[in-house]
Amino acid sequence: MLNEQELVKACQKNDRKAQTAFYNLYKSKLMGVCRRYTRTPEEAEDIYQEAFVKIFNNIHSLENPKAVGAWVRKAVIHTAINYYHANLKFQQNTDYENIVLSNDDYPNLFSTLTSEELLALINQLPDGYRMVFNLYVIDGYNHAEIGELLGVSENTSKSQLSRAKELLRKQLKQLGIISYERT
């Protein structure tokens, strides 16, 4: 059994067995990422497979095999965003109001939900809101980076995040997870 860095080196030599092992090594970790950006498991599978075609086509350019985890995750996220652009046509939000974002304690709120319940709530968000929410709250991108990735302004990213949070608050209130009403 090869370790992760040995797998990278074998994949760089187009070793098919290593590629299969590498693909399977990341599948359980990254299918969840794919799933957050899609509406169906089939779309998530398509994104995962497309991402790995790109990964295997570009793995020779990976100079530091120790950084493979972050490199693969980034490739999967970018593939999901590209899929979104190609198939769903990002819904431009032209409301550029200044949004003051609160310091919501989402990790504590969501700790009461299973990952499947959280995924179901996030998947109910409109596509643009879901993309921004995932990129900002879950994947840690800032609004400038999100704007660049999605081809929108930084203010649009902020606005869509604010609206996504508000919709999630309403959903959480309906489920009895939170009881406060936003003013």
PDB file of C-alpha atoms in Angstrom:
ATOM      1  CA  MET A   1       0.000   0.000   0.000  1.00  0.00           C
ATOM      2  CA  LEU A   2       1.497   3.308  -1.113  1.00  0.00           C
ATOM      3  CA  ASN A   3       1.293   6.428   1.018  1.00  0.00           C
ATOM      4  CA  GLU A   4      -0.256   9.597  -0.393  1.00  0.00           C
ATOM      5  CA  GLN A   5       3.014  11.095  -1.648  1.00  0.00           C
ATOM      6  CA  GLU A   6       4.041   7.829  -3.284  1.00  0.00           C
ATOM      7  CA  LEU A   7       0.625   7.698  -4.952  1.00  0.00           C
ATOM      8  CA  VAL A   8       1.183  11.205  -6.350  1.00  0.00           C
ATOM      9  CA  LYS A   9       4.537  10.199  -7.801  1.00  0.00           C
ATOM     10  CA  ALA A  10       3.041   7.043  -9.318  1.00  0.00           C
ATOM     11  CA  CYS A  11       0.128   9.050 -10.751  1.00  0.00           C
ATOM     12  CA  GLN A  12       2.618  11.466 -12.280  1.00  0.00           C
ATOM     13  CA  LYS A  13       3.962   8.436 -14.158  1.00  0.00           C
ATOM     14  CA  ASN A  14       0.416   7.557 -15.349  1.00  0.00           C
ATOM     15  CA  ASP A  15       0.264   4.394 -13.225  1.00  0.00           C
ATOM     16  CA  ARG A  16      -3.398   3.277 -13.617  1.00  0.00           C
ATOM     17  CA  LYS A  17      -3.497   1.315 -10.366  1.00  0.00           C
ATOM     18  CA  ALA A  18      -2.149   4.312  -8.464  1.00  0.00           C
ATOM     19  CA  GLN A  19      -4.697   6.569 -10.161  1.00  0.00           C
ATOM     20  CA  THR A  20      -7.523   4.276  -9.061  1.00  0.00           C
ATOM     21  CA  ALA A  21      -6.192   4.179  -5.506  1.00  0.00           C
ATOM     22  CA  PHE A  22      -5.736   7.978  -5.487  1.00  0.00           C
ATOM     23  CA  TYR A  23      -9.265   8.536  -6.853  1.00  0.00           C
ATOM     24  CA  ASN A  24     -10.738   6.245  -4.192  1.00  0.00           C
ATOM     25  CA  LEU A  25      -8.622   7.767  -1.419  1.00  0.00           C
ATOM     26  CA  TYR A  26     -10.248  11.163  -1.929  1.00  0.00           C
ATOM     27  CA  LYS A  27     -13.738  10.072  -2.902  1.00  0.00           C
ATOM     28  CA  SER A  28     -15.240   9.872   0.586  1.00  0.00           C
ATOM     29  CA  LYS A  29     -13.558  13.124   1.610  1.00  0.00           C
ATOM     30  CA  LEU A  30     -14.491  15.188  -1.423  1.00  0.00           C
ATOM     31  CA  MET A  31     -17.859  13.852  -2.541  1.00  0.00           C
ATOM     32  CA  GLY A  32     -19.294  15.876   0.338  1.00  0.00           C
ATOM     33  CA  VAL A  33     -17.739  19.002  -1.150  1.00  0.00           C
ATOM     34  CA  CYS A  34     -19.213  18.166  -4.551  1.00  0.00           C
ATOM     35  CA  ARG A  35     -22.576  17.424  -2.975  1.00  0.00           C
ATOM     36  CA  ARG A  36     -22.738  20.851  -1.294  1.00  0.00           C
ATOM     37  CA  TYR A  37     -22.478  22.562  -4.669  1.00  0.00           C
ATOM     38  CA  THR A  38     -25.126  20.505  -6.445  1.00  0.00           C
ATOM     39  CA  ARG A  39     -28.772  19.617  -6.196  1.00  0.00           C
ATOM     40  CA  THR A  40     -28.420  15.888  -6.858  1.00  0.00           C
ATOM     41  CA  PRO A  41     -25.979  13.083  -6.048  1.00  0.00           C
ATOM     42  CA  GLU A  42     -25.626  12.423  -9.784  1.00  0.00           C
ATOM     43  CA  GLU A  43     -24.407  15.978 -10.414  1.00  0.00           C
ATOM     44  CA  ALA A  44     -21.957  15.598  -7.536  1.00  0.00           C
ATOM     45  CA  GLU A  45     -20.617  12.391  -9.066  1.00  0.00           C
ATOM     46  CA  ASP A  46     -20.228  14.127 -12.450  1.00  0.00           C
ATOM     47  CA  ILE A  47     -18.288  16.972 -10.847  1.00  0.00           C
ATOM     48  CA  TYR A  48     -16.064  14.579  -8.915  1.00  0.00           C
ATOM     49  CA  GLN A  49     -15.232  12.592 -12.026  1.00  0.00           C
ATOM     50  CA  GLU A  50     -14.629  15.735 -14.100  1.00  0.00           C
ATOM     51  CA  ALA A  51     -12.381  17.123 -11.352  1.00  0.00           C
ATOM     52  CA  PHE A  52     -10.292  13.963 -11.334  1.00  0.00           C
ATOM     53  CA  VAL A  53      -9.860  14.028 -15.091  1.00  0.00           C
ATOM     54  CA  LYS A  54      -8.415  17.529 -14.633  1.00  0.00           C
ATOM     55  CA  ILE A  55      -6.363  16.420 -11.638  1.00  0.00           C
ATOM     56  CA  PHE A  56      -4.807  13.515 -13.515  1.00  0.00           C
ATOM     57  CA  ASN A  57      -4.156  15.727 -16.553  1.00  0.00           C
ATOM     58  CA  ASN A  58      -2.341  18.253 -14.369  1.00  0.00           C
ATOM     59  CA  ILE A  59      -0.801  16.151 -11.609  1.00  0.00           C
ATOM     60  CA  HIS A  60       2.578  16.317 -13.313  1.00  0.00           C
ATOM     61  CA  SER A  61       2.634  20.055 -12.479  1.00  0.00           C
ATOM     62  CA  LEU A  62       2.290  19.398  -8.738  1.00  0.00           C
ATOM     63  CA  GLU A  63       5.771  20.162  -7.454  1.00  0.00           C
ATOM     64  CA  ASN A  64       5.127  19.528  -3.758  1.00  0.00           C
ATOM     65  CA  PRO A  65       3.397  16.175  -3.193  1.00  0.00           C
ATOM     66  CA  LYS A  66       2.952  17.107   0.481  1.00  0.00           C
ATOM     67  CA  ALA A  67       0.468  19.806  -0.601  1.00  0.00           C
ATOM     68  CA  VAL A  68      -1.665  17.384  -2.617  1.00  0.00           C
ATOM     69  CA  GLY A  69      -4.679  17.487  -0.279  1.00  0.00           C
ATOM     70  CA  ALA A  70      -5.213  21.227  -0.595  1.00  0.00           C
ATOM     71  CA  TRP A  71      -4.441  21.091  -4.320  1.00  0.00           C
ATOM     72  CA  VAL A  72      -7.030  18.369  -4.953  1.00  0.00           C
ATOM     73  CA  ARG A  73      -9.681  20.126  -2.810  1.00  0.00           C
ATOM     74  CA  LYS A  74      -9.144  23.388  -4.688  1.00  0.00           C
ATOM     75  CA  ALA A  75      -9.452  21.575  -8.027  1.00  0.00           C
ATOM     76  CA  VAL A  76     -12.734  19.992  -6.940  1.00  0.00           C
ATOM     77  CA  ILE A  77     -14.175  23.326  -5.752  1.00  0.00           C
ATOM     78  CA  HIS A  78     -13.162  25.063  -8.991  1.00  0.00           C
ATOM     79  CA  THR A  79     -14.671  22.245 -11.043  1.00  0.00           C
ATOM     80  CA  ALA A  80     -17.931  22.587  -9.090  1.00  0.00           C
ATOM     81  CA  ILE A  81     -17.999  26.336  -9.751  1.00  0.00           C
ATOM     82  CA  ASN A  82     -17.266  25.812 -13.445  1.00  0.00           C
ATOM     83  CA  TYR A  83     -20.035  23.211 -13.609  1.00  0.00           C
ATOM     84  CA  TYR A  84     -22.384  25.675 -12.005  1.00  0.00           C
ATOM     85  CA  HIS A  85     -21.484  28.394 -14.521  1.00  0.00           C
ATOM     86  CA  ALA A  86     -21.798  26.045 -17.475  1.00  0.00           C
ATOM     87  CA  ASN A  87     -25.077  24.439 -16.466  1.00  0.00           C
ATOM     88  CA  LEU A  88     -27.057  26.742 -14.258  1.00  0.00           C
ATOM     89  CA  LYS A  89     -26.228  30.264 -15.418  1.00  0.00           C
ATOM     90  CA  PHE A  90     -25.439  32.227 -12.275  1.00  0.00           C
ATOM     91  CA  GLN A  91     -28.371  34.403 -11.251  1.00  0.00           C
ATOM     92  CA  GLN A  92     -27.007  37.933 -11.065  1.00  0.00           C
ATOM     93  CA  ASN A  93     -28.196  39.867  -8.063  1.00  0.00           C
ATOM     94  CA  THR A  94     -28.161  43.577  -8.844  1.00  0.00           C
ATOM     95  CA  ASP A  95     -28.993  44.734  -5.329  1.00  0.00           C
ATOM     96  CA  TYR A  96     -25.686  46.222  -4.169  1.00  0.00           C
ATOM     97  CA  GLU A  97     -26.882  47.505  -0.823  1.00  0.00           C
ATOM     98  CA  ASN A  98     -24.337  47.768   1.948  1.00  0.00           C
ATOM     99  CA  ILE A  99     -24.718  44.765   4.164  1.00  0.00           C
ATOM    100  CA  VAL A 100     -23.521  44.654   7.726  1.00  0.00           C
ATOM    101  CA  LEU A 101     -22.743  41.035   8.432  1.00  0.00           C
ATOM    102  CA  SER A 102     -23.267  39.871  11.976  1.00  0.00           C
ATOM    103  CA  ASN A 103     -20.956  37.515  13.782  1.00  0.00           C
ATOM    104  CA  ASP A 104     -23.353  34.591  13.544  1.00  0.00           C
ATOM    105  CA  ASP A 105     -22.270  31.544  15.414  1.00  0.00           C
ATOM    106  CA  TYR A 106     -23.071  29.061  12.644  1.00  0.00           C
ATOM    107  CA  PRO A 107     -20.772  26.317  13.919  1.00  0.00           C
ATOM    108  CA  ASN A 108     -22.748  26.176  17.186  1.00  0.00           C
ATOM    109  CA  LEU A 109     -26.115  26.367  15.437  1.00  0.00           C
ATOM    110  CA  PHE A 110     -25.218  23.641  12.994  1.00  0.00           C
ATOM    111  CA  SER A 111     -23.652  21.386  15.588  1.00  0.00           C
ATOM    112  CA  THR A 112     -27.214  20.336  16.445  1.00  0.00           C
ATOM    113  CA  LEU A 113     -27.814  19.125  12.878  1.00  0.00           C
ATOM    114  CA  THR A 114     -26.510  16.024  11.152  1.00  0.00           C
ATOM    115  CA  SER A 115     -24.469  16.606   8.031  1.00  0.00           C
ATOM    116  CA  GLU A 116     -27.371  15.328   5.928  1.00  0.00           C
ATOM    117  CA  GLU A 117     -29.798  17.758   7.603  1.00  0.00           C
ATOM    118  CA  LEU A 118     -27.360  20.613   7.049  1.00  0.00           C
ATOM    119  CA  LEU A 119     -26.891  19.613   3.415  1.00  0.00           C
ATOM    120  CA  ALA A 120     -30.662  19.500   2.919  1.00  0.00           C
ATOM    121  CA  LEU A 121     -31.041  23.014   4.358  1.00  0.00           C
ATOM    122  CA  ILE A 122     -28.225  24.423   2.250  1.00  0.00           C
ATOM    123  CA  ASN A 123     -29.589  22.720  -0.875  1.00  0.00           C
ATOM    124  CA  GLN A 124     -32.900  24.544  -0.392  1.00  0.00           C
ATOM    125  CA  LEU A 125     -31.141  27.872  -0.915  1.00  0.00           C
ATOM    126  CA  PRO A 126     -31.337  29.495  -4.358  1.00  0.00           C
ATOM    127  CA  ASP A 127     -28.301  28.558  -6.439  1.00  0.00           C
ATOM    128  CA  GLY A 128     -26.373  31.834  -6.103  1.00  0.00           C
ATOM    129  CA  TYR A 129     -26.944  32.016  -2.363  1.00  0.00           C
ATOM    130  CA  ARG A 130     -25.882  28.381  -1.954  1.00  0.00           C
ATOM    131  CA  MET A 131     -22.656  28.921  -3.886  1.00  0.00           C
ATOM    132  CA  VAL A 132     -21.661  32.000  -1.884  1.00  0.00           C
ATOM    133  CA  PHE A 133     -22.648  30.406   1.438  1.00  0.00           C
ATOM    134  CA  ASN A 134     -20.561  27.301   0.720  1.00  0.00           C
ATOM    135  CA  LEU A 135     -17.549  29.264  -0.448  1.00  0.00           C
ATOM    136  CA  TYR A 136     -17.614  31.733   2.443  1.00  0.00           C
ATOM    137  CA  VAL A 137     -18.872  29.829   5.480  1.00  0.00           C
ATOM    138  CA  ILE A 138     -17.720  26.300   4.724  1.00  0.00           C
ATOM    139  CA  ASP A 139     -14.714  26.631   2.413  1.00  0.00           C
ATOM    140  CA  GLY A 140     -13.296  29.843   3.908  1.00  0.00           C
ATOM    141  CA  TYR A 141     -13.038  32.074   0.846  1.00  0.00           C
ATOM    142  CA  ASN A 142     -13.367  35.842   1.330  1.00  0.00           C
ATOM    143  CA  HIS A 143     -15.783  38.019  -0.637  1.00  0.00           C
ATOM    144  CA  ALA A 144     -13.128  39.309  -3.026  1.00  0.00           C
ATOM    145  CA  GLU A 145     -12.113  35.732  -3.883  1.00  0.00           C
ATOM    146  CA  ILE A 146     -15.747  34.667  -4.244  1.00  0.00           C
ATOM    147  CA  GLY A 147     -16.427  37.601  -6.538  1.00  0.00           C
ATOM    148  CA  GLU A 148     -13.501  36.589  -8.715  1.00  0.00           C
ATOM    149  CA  LEU A 149     -14.488  32.912  -8.782  1.00  0.00           C
ATOM    150  CA  LEU A 150     -18.138  33.590  -9.598  1.00  0.00           C
ATOM    151  CA  GLY A 151     -17.685  36.657 -11.785  1.00  0.00           C
ATOM    152  CA  VAL A 152     -19.681  38.984  -9.510  1.00  0.00           C
ATOM    153  CA  SER A 153     -18.842  42.030  -7.440  1.00  0.00           C
ATOM    154  CA  GLU A 154     -17.668  41.752  -3.862  1.00  0.00           C
ATOM    155  CA  ASN A 155     -20.876  43.533  -2.775  1.00  0.00           C
ATOM    156  CA  THR A 156     -22.995  40.977  -4.610  1.00  0.00           C
ATOM    157  CA  SER A 157     -21.180  38.222  -2.734  1.00  0.00           C
ATOM    158  CA  LYS A 158     -21.853  39.990   0.575  1.00  0.00           C
ATOM    159  CA  SER A 159     -25.499  40.548  -0.333  1.00  0.00           C
ATOM    160  CA  GLN A 160     -26.032  36.933  -1.346  1.00  0.00           C
ATOM    161  CA  LEU A 161     -24.352  35.663   1.818  1.00  0.00           C
ATOM    162  CA  SER A 162     -26.564  37.902   3.929  1.00  0.00           C
ATOM    163  CA  ARG A 163     -29.677  36.667   2.166  1.00  0.00           C
ATOM    164  CA  ALA A 164     -28.540  33.039   2.422  1.00  0.00           C
ATOM    165  CA  LYS A 165     -28.051  33.452   6.170  1.00  0.00           C
ATOM    166  CA  GLU A 166     -31.469  35.044   6.528  1.00  0.00           C
ATOM    167  CA  LEU A 167     -33.137  32.186   4.649  1.00  0.00           C
ATOM    168  CA  LEU A 168     -31.263  29.670   6.800  1.00  0.00           C
ATOM    169  CA  ARG A 169     -32.366  31.528   9.946  1.00  0.00           C
ATOM    170  CA  LYS A 170     -35.971  31.220   8.809  1.00  0.00           C
ATOM    171  CA  GLN A 171     -35.521  27.511   8.098  1.00  0.00           C
ATOM    172  CA  LEU A 172     -33.867  26.966  11.485  1.00  0.00           C
ATOM    173  CA  LYS A 173     -36.669  28.839  13.235  1.00  0.00           C
ATOM    174  CA  GLN A 174     -39.279  26.689  11.463  1.00  0.00           C
ATOM    175  CA  LEU A 175     -37.412  23.594  12.650  1.00  0.00           C
ATOM    176  CA  GLY A 176     -37.336  24.949  16.202  1.00  0.00           C
ATOM    177  CA  ILE A 177     -33.531  25.036  16.266  1.00  0.00           C
ATOM    178  CA  ILE A 178     -33.418  28.780  16.890  1.00  0.00           C
ATOM    179  CA  SER A 179     -36.105  30.937  18.384  1.00  0.00           C
ATOM    180  CA  TYR A 180     -35.010  34.478  17.721  1.00  0.00           C
ATOM    181  CA  GLU A 181     -36.569  36.761  15.158  1.00  0.00           C
ATOM    182  CA  ARG A 182     -34.164  38.980  13.232  1.00  0.00           C
ATOM    183  CA  THR A 183     -34.965  42.671  13.508  1.00  0.00           C
TER     184      THR A 183
END
